[in-house]
PDB file of C-alpha atoms in Angstrom:
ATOM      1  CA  UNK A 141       0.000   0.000   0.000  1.00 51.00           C
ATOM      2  CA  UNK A 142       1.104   3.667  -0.831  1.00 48.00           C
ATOM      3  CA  UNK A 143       1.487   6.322   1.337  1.00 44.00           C
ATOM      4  CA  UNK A 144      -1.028   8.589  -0.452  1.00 43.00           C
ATOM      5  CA  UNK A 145      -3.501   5.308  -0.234  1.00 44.00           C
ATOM      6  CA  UNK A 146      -2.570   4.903   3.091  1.00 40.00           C
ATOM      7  CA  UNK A 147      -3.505   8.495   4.117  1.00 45.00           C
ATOM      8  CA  UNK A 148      -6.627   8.449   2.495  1.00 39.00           C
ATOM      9  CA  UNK A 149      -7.764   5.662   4.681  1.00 38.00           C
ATOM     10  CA  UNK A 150      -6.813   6.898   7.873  1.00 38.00           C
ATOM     11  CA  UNK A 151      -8.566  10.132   6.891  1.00 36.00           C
ATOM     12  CA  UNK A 152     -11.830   8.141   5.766  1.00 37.00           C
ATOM     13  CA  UNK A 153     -11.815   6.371   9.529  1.00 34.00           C
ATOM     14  CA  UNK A 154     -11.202   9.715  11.148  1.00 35.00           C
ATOM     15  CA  UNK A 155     -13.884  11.386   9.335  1.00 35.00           C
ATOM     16  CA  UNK A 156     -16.204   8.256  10.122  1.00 34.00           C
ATOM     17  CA  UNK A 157     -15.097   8.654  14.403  1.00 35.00           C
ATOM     18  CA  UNK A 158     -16.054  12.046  13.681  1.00 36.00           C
ATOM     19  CA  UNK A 159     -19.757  11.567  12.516  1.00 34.00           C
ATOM     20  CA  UNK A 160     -19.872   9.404  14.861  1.00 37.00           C
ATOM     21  CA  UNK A 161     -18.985  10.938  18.189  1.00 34.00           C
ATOM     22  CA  UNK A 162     -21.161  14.339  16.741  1.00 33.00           C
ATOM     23  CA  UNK A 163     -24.086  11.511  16.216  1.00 34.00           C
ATOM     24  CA  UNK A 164     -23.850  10.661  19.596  1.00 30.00           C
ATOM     25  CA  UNK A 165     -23.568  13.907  20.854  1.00 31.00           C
ATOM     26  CA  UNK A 166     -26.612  15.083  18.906  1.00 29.00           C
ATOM     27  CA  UNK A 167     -28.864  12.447  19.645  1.00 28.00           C
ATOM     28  CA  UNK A 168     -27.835  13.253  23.501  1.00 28.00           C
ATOM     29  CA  UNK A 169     -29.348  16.553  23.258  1.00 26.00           C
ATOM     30  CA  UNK A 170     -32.046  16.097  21.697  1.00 29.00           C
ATOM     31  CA  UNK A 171     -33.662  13.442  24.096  1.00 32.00           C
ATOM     32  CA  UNK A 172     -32.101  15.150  27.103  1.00 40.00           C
ATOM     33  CA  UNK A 173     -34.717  17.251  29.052  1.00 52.00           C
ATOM     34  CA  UNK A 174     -34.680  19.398  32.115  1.00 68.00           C
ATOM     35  CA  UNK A 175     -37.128  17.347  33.348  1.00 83.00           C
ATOM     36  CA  UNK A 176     -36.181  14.564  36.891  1.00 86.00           C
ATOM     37  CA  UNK A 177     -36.836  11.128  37.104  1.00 92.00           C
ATOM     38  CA  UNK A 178     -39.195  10.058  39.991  1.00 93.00           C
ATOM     39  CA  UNK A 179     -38.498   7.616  42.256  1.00 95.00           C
ATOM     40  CA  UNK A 180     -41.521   4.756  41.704  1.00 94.00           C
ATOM     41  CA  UNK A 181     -40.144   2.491  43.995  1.00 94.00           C
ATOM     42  CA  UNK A 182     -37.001   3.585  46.650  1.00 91.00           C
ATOM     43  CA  UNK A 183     -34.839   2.509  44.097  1.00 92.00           C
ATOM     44  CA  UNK A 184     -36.790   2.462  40.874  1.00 94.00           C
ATOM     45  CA  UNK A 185     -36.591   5.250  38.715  1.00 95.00           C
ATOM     46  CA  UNK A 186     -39.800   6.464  36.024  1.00 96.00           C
ATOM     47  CA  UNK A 187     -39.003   8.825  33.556  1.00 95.00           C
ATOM     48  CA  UNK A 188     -41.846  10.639  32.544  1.00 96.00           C
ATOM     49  CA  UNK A 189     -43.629   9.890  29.089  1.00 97.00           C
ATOM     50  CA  UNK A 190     -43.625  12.266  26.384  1.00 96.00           C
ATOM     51  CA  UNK A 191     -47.688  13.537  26.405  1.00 97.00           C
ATOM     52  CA  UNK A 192     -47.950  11.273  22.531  1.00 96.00           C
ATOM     53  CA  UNK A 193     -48.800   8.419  25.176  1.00 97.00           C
ATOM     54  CA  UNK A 194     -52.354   9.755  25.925  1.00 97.00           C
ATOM     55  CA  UNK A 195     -54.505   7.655  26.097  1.00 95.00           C
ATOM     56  CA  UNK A 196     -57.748   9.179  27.782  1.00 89.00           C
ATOM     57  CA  UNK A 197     -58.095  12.925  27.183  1.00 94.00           C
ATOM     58  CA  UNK A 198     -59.213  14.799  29.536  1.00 94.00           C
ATOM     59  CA  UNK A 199     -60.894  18.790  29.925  1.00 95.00           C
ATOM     60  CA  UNK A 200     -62.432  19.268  32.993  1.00 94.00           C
ATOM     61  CA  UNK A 201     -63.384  21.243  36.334  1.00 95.00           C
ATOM     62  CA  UNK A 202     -62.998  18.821  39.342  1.00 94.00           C
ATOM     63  CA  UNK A 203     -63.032  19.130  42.557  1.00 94.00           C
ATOM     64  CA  UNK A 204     -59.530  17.709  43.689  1.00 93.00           C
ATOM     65  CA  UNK A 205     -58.893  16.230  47.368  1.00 93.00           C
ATOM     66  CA  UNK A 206     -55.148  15.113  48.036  1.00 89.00           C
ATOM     67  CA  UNK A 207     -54.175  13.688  51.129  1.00 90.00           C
ATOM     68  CA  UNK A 208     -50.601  13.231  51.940  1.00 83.00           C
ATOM     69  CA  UNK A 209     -49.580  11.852  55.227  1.00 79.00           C
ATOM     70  CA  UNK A 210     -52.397  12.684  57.041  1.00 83.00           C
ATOM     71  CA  UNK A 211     -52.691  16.258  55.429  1.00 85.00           C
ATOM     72  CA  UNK A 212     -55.732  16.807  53.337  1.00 89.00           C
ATOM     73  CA  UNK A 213     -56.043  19.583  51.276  1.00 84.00           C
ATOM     74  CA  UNK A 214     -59.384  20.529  48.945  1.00 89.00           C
ATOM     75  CA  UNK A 215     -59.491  22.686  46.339  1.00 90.00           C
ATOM     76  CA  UNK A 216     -61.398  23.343  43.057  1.00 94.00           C
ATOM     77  CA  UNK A 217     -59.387  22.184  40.118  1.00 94.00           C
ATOM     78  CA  UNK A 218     -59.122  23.021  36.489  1.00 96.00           C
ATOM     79  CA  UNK A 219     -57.068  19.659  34.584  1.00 96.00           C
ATOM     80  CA  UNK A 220     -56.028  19.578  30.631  1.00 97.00           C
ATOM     81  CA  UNK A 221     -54.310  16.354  29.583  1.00 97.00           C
ATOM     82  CA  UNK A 222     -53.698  15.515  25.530  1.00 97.00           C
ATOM     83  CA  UNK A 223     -51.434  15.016  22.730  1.00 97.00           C
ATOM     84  CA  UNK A 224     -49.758  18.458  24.134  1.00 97.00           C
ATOM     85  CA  UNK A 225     -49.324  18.090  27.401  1.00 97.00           C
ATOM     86  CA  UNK A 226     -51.075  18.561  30.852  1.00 98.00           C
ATOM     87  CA  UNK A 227     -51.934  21.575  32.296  1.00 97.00           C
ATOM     88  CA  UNK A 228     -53.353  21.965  35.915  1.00 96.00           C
ATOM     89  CA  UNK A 229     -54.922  24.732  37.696  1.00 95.00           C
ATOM     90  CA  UNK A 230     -55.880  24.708  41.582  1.00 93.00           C
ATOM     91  CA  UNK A 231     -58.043  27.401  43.342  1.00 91.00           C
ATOM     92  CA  UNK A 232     -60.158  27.835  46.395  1.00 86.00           C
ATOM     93  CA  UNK A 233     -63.299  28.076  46.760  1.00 83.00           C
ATOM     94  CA  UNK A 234     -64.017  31.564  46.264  1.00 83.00           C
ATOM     95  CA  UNK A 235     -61.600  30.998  43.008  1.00 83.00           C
ATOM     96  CA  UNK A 236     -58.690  32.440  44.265  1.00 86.00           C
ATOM     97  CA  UNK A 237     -55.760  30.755  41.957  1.00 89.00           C
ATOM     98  CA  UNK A 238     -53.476  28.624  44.361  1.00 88.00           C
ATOM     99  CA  UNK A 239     -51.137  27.029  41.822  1.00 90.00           C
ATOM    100  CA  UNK A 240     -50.502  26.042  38.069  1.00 94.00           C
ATOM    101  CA  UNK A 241     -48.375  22.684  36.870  1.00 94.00           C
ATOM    102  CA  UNK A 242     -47.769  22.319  33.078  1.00 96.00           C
ATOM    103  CA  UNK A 243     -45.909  19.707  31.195  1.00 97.00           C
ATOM    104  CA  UNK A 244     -44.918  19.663  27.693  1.00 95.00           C
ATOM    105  CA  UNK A 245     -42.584  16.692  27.449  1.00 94.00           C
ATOM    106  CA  UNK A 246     -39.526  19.041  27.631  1.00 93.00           C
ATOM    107  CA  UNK A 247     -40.581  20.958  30.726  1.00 93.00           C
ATOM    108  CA  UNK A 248     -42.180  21.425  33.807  1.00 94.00           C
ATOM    109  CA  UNK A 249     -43.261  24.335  35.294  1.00 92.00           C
ATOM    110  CA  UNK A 250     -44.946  24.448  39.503  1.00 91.00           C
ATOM    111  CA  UNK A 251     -45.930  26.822  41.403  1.00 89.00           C
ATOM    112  CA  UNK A 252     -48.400  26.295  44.710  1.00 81.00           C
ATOM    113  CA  UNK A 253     -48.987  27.435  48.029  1.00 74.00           C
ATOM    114  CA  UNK A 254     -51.137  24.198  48.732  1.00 70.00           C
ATOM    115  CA  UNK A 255     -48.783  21.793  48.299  1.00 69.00           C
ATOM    116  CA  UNK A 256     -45.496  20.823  50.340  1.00 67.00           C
ATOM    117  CA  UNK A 257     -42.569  22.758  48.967  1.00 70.00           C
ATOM    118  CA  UNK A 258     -40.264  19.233  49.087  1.00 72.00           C
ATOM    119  CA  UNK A 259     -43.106  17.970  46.480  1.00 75.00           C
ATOM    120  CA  UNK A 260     -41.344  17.377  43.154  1.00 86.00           C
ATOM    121  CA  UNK A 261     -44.203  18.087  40.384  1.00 91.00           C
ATOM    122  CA  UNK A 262     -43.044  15.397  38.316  1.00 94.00           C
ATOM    123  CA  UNK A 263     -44.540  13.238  41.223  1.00 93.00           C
ATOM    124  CA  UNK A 264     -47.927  14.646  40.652  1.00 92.00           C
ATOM    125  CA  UNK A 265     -47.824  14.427  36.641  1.00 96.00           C
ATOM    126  CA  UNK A 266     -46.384  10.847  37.403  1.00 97.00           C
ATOM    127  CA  UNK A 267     -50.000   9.750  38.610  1.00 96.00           C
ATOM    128  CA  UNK A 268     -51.575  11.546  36.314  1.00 96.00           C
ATOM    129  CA  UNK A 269     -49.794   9.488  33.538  1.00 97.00           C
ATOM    130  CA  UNK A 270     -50.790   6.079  35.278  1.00 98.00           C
ATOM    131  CA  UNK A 271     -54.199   7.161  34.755  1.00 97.00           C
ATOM    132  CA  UNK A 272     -54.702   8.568  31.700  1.00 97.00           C
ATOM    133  CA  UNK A 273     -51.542   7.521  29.672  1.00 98.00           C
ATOM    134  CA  UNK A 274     -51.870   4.556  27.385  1.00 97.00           C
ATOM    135  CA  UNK A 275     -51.521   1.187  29.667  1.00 97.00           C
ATOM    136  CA  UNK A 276     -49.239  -0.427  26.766  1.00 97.00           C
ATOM    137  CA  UNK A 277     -46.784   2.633  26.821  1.00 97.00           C
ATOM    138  CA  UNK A 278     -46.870   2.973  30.594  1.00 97.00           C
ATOM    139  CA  UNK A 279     -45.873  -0.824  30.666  1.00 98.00           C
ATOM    140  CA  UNK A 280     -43.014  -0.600  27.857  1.00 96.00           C
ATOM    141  CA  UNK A 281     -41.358   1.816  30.591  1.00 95.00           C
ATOM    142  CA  UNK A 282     -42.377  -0.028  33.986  1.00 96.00           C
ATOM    143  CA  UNK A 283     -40.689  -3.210  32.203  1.00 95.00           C
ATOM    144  CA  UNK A 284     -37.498  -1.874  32.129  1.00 95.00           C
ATOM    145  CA  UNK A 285     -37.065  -1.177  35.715  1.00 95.00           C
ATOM    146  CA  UNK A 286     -38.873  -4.696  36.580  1.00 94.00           C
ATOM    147  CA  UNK A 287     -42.484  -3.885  36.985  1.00 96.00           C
ATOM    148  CA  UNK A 288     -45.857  -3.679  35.375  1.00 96.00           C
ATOM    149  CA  UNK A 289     -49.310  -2.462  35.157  1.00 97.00           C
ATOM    150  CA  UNK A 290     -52.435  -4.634  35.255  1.00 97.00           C
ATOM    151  CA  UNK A 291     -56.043  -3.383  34.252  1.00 97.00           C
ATOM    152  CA  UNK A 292     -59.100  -4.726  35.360  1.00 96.00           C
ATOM    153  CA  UNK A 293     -61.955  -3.171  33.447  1.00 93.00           C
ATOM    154  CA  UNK A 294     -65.865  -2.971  34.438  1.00 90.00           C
ATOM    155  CA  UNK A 295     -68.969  -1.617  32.495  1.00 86.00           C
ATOM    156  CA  UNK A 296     -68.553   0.939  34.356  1.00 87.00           C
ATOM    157  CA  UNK A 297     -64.932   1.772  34.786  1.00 93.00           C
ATOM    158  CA  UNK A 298     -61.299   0.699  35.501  1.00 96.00           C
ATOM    159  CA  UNK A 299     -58.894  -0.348  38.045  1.00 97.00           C
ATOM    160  CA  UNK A 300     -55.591  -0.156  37.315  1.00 98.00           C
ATOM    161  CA  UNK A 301     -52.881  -1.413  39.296  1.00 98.00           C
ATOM    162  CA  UNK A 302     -49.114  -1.036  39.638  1.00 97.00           C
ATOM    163  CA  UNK A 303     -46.944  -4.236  40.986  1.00 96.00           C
ATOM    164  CA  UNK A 304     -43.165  -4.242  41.543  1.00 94.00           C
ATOM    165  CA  UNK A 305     -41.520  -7.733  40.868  1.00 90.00           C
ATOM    166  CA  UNK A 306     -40.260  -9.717  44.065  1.00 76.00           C
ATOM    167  CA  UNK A 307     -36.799 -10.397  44.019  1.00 68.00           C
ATOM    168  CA  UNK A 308     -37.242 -13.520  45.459  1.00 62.00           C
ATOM    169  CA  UNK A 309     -39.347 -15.963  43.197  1.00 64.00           C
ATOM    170  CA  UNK A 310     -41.133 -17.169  45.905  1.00 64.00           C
ATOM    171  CA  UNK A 311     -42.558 -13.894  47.026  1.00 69.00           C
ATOM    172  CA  UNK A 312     -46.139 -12.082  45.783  1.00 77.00           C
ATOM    173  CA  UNK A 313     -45.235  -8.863  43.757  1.00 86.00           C
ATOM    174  CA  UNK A 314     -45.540  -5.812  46.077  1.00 92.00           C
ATOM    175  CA  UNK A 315     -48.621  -3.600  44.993  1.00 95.00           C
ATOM    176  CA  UNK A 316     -47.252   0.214  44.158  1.00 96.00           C
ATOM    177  CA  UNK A 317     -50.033   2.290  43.800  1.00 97.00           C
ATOM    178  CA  UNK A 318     -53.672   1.743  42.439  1.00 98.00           C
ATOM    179  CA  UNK A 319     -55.966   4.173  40.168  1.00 98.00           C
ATOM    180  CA  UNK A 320     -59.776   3.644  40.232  1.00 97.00           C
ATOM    181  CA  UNK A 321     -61.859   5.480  37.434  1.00 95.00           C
ATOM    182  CA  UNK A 322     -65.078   5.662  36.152  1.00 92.00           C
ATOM    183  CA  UNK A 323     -66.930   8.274  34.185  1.00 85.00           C
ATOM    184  CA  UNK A 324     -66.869  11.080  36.363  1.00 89.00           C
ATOM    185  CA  UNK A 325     -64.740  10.210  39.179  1.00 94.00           C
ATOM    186  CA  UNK A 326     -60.344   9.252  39.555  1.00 96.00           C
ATOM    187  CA  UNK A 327     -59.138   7.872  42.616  1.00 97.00           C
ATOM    188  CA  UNK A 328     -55.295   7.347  43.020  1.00 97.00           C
ATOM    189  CA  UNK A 329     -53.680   5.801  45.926  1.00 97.00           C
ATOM    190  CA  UNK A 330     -49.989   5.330  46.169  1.00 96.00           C
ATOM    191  CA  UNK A 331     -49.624   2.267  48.699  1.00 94.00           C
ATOM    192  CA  UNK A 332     -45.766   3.119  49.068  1.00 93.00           C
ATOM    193  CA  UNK A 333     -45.702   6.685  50.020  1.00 91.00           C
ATOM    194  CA  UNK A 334     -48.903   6.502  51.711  1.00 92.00           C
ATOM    195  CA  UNK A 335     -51.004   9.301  49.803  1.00 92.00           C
ATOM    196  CA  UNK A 336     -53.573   9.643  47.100  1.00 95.00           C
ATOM    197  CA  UNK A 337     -55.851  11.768  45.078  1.00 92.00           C
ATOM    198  CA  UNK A 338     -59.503  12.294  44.629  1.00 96.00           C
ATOM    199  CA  UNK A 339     -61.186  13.865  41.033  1.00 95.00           C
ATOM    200  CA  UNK A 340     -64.592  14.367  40.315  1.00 94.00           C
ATOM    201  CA  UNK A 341     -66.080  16.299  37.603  1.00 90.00           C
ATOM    202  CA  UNK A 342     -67.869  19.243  38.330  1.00 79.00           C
ATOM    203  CA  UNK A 343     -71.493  18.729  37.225  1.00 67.00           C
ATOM    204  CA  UNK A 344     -72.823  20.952  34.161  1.00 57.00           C
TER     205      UNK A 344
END
């Protein structure tokens, strides 16, 4: 081999290594986000799903009642989830605004007086997900970090339900958290962290 043959080759890999590492790079930030992981399990992390996952669409007043360790807090509630995101709105009841929480799949954006300020939002659209997101998306994530969603559906409604594999075969898998709907009416209950959420539809 010549020299001049020889040097176009190692210029051809080098150029190659080149699109390559700028590949990488690009993909990186593109998918990157500013958004957190939550913590599903003390050692499982969920990262949320971009708002294409929708599965149920929802635009509706509710009255929303969150308890959290003992703490319950009520409040009138305006919530927008579709193919665009999900947008909440909390007031009192003389409609008083008392915090807004959007999502966009690239960002979140919180602000409440209500809730803890230790409360990471993504926590909050996390639920929200499990109950409205598509079950077969929400389940090509949870497999990943070794757990799954089951759905038990009614005439009336569903139950869905959030295990965590045992370690040991032996051993049940450990319920996470469980959302009951119906037409009017959400109820989620995270069995870990010991809160949950009430929605109901305000009546026309």
């Amino acid at each position: 081999m010549n020299k001049c043959h020889f040097s176009v080759v190692w210029l051809c890999l080098i150029f190659f290594l080149v699109l390559c590492f700028v590949g990488c790079t690009s993909t990186k930030i593109i998918t990157e986000s500013n958004i957190s992981p939550i913590y599903i399990t003390n050692v499982k992390k969920f990262y949320l799903l971009p708002p294409s996952c929708i599965e149920n669409e929802v635009d509706a007043q509710q009255l929303l009642i969150a308890n959290f360790n003992g703490n319950t807090f009520q409040m009138l509630s305006y919530l927008k989830a579709d193919k665009k995101g999900i947008y909440l709105s909390l007031f009192n009841d003389f409609g008083t605004g008392m915090g807004n929480l959007s999502y966009d799949g690239i960002d979140v954006h919180f602000d409440s007086a209500i809730f803890p300020e230790n409360l990471k939002a993504e926590y909050i659209l996390a639920d929200l997900q499990f109950a409205y997101y598509s079950v077969d998306a929400i389940n090509e994530t949870l497999k990943t970090i070794g757990m799954y969603m089951e759905v038990e559906k009614s005439e009336g409604g569903e139950v869905r339900t959030i295990f965590s594999n045992s370690i040991l075969p032996m051993m049940n898998s450990r319920t996470i958290e469980v959302i009951k709907k119906d037409k009017a009416c959400t109820l989620i209950q995270n069995m870990l962290r010991g809160y949950e959420y009430f929605l109901q539809e305000a009546e026309e």
